[in-house]
Amino acid sequence: RRSRRAAALKSPYSSPAPSSRKIEFDCELELVSSGICQLKRISEAFDDAIMKEERNFNTNTSCTSLSRD
């Protein structure tokens, strides 16, 4: 009986987590959210750099092809 009860208490479907676990979960969630925001900013910076590089490449390619004609 005790092992069943212990297993039931560890189940994710058991009663709500104690407040200390909720606070810990909230902190971890905040860290994950912060990390996602940082990754989004880095991704946008890479996108901007790639688009700038592509514009420069296309501009240089256009000028080169015009001077060859």
mmCIF file of C-alpha atoms in Angstrom:
data_model
loop_
_atom_site.group_PDB
_atom_site.id
_atom_site.type_symbol
_atom_site.label_atom_id
_atom_site.label_comp_id
_atom_site.label_asym_id
_atom_site.label_seq_id
_atom_site.Cartn_x
_atom_site.Cartn_y
_atom_site.Cartn_z
ATOM 1 C CA ARG A 1 0.000 0.000 0.000
ATOM 2 C CA ARG A 2 2.711 2.473 0.872
ATOM 3 C CA SER A 3 4.502 2.023 -2.434
ATOM 4 C CA ARG A 4 1.258 2.676 -4.326
ATOM 5 C CA ARG A 5 0.648 5.807 -2.333
ATOM 6 C CA ALA A 6 4.225 7.011 -2.813
ATOM 7 C CA ALA A 7 3.959 6.370 -6.548
ATOM 8 C CA ALA A 8 0.664 8.241 -6.682
ATOM 9 C CA LEU A 9 2.187 11.250 -4.942
ATOM 10 C CA LYS A 10 5.053 11.336 -7.461
ATOM 11 C CA SER A 11 2.654 11.162 -10.387
ATOM 12 C CA PRO A 12 2.267 14.338 -12.462
ATOM 13 C CA TYR A 13 -1.485 13.856 -12.013
ATOM 14 C CA SER A 14 -1.309 13.963 -8.229
ATOM 15 C CA SER A 15 -2.235 16.966 -6.108
ATOM 16 C CA PRO A 16 -0.709 20.356 -6.996
ATOM 17 C CA ALA A 17 2.997 20.834 -6.391
ATOM 18 C CA PRO A 18 4.090 22.478 -3.155
ATOM 19 C CA SER A 19 4.656 26.215 -3.408
ATOM 20 C CA SER A 20 8.449 25.809 -3.260
ATOM 21 C CA ARG A 21 8.361 23.583 -6.363
ATOM 22 C CA LYS A 22 6.091 26.080 -8.097
ATOM 23 C CA ILE A 23 8.528 28.896 -7.345
ATOM 24 C CA GLU A 24 11.401 26.762 -8.645
ATOM 25 C CA PHE A 25 9.406 25.960 -11.792
ATOM 26 C CA ASP A 26 8.593 29.647 -12.317
ATOM 27 C CA CYS A 27 12.288 30.544 -12.027
ATOM 28 C CA GLU A 28 13.252 27.855 -14.532
ATOM 29 C CA LEU A 29 10.491 29.017 -16.864
ATOM 30 C CA GLU A 30 11.797 32.573 -16.638
ATOM 31 C CA LEU A 31 15.316 31.385 -17.533
ATOM 32 C CA VAL A 32 14.007 29.459 -20.531
ATOM 33 C CA SER A 33 11.970 32.449 -21.665
ATOM 34 C CA SER A 34 14.989 34.713 -21.324
ATOM 35 C CA GLY A 35 17.118 32.278 -23.327
ATOM 36 C CA ILE A 36 14.529 32.141 -26.087
ATOM 37 C CA CYS A 37 14.494 35.950 -26.276
ATOM 38 C CA GLN A 38 18.293 36.020 -26.546
ATOM 39 C CA LEU A 39 18.223 33.423 -29.318
ATOM 40 C CA LYS A 40 15.595 35.451 -31.158
ATOM 41 C CA ARG A 41 17.767 38.587 -31.007
ATOM 42 C CA ILE A 42 20.810 36.638 -32.217
ATOM 43 C CA SER A 43 18.777 35.112 -35.040
ATOM 44 C CA GLU A 44 17.532 38.552 -36.113
ATOM 45 C CA ALA A 45 21.100 39.896 -36.066
ATOM 46 C CA PHE A 46 22.245 37.006 -38.280
ATOM 47 C CA ASP A 47 19.299 37.593 -40.634
ATOM 48 C CA ASP A 48 20.215 41.272 -40.908
ATOM 49 C CA ALA A 49 23.879 40.453 -41.574
ATOM 50 C CA ILE A 50 22.956 37.858 -44.208
ATOM 51 C CA MET A 51 20.573 40.241 -45.988
ATOM 52 C CA LYS A 52 23.229 42.987 -45.961
ATOM 53 C CA GLU A 53 25.820 40.585 -47.350
ATOM 54 C CA GLU A 54 23.397 39.427 -50.065
ATOM 55 C CA ARG A 55 22.639 43.037 -51.042
ATOM 56 C CA ASN A 56 26.363 43.787 -51.276
ATOM 57 C CA PHE A 57 26.942 40.626 -53.305
ATOM 58 C CA ASN A 58 24.069 41.422 -55.686
ATOM 59 C CA THR A 59 25.252 45.029 -56.082
ATOM 60 C CA ASN A 60 28.806 43.914 -56.844
ATOM 61 C CA THR A 61 27.583 41.228 -59.240
ATOM 62 C CA SER A 62 25.364 43.719 -61.097
ATOM 63 C CA CYS A 63 28.193 46.202 -61.508
ATOM 64 C CA THR A 64 30.570 43.504 -62.693
ATOM 65 C CA SER A 65 28.110 42.136 -65.257
ATOM 66 C CA LEU A 66 27.389 45.666 -66.564
ATOM 67 C CA SER A 67 31.063 46.481 -67.023
ATOM 68 C CA ARG A 68 31.616 43.249 -68.965
ATOM 69 C CA ASP A 69 28.970 44.118 -71.580
#
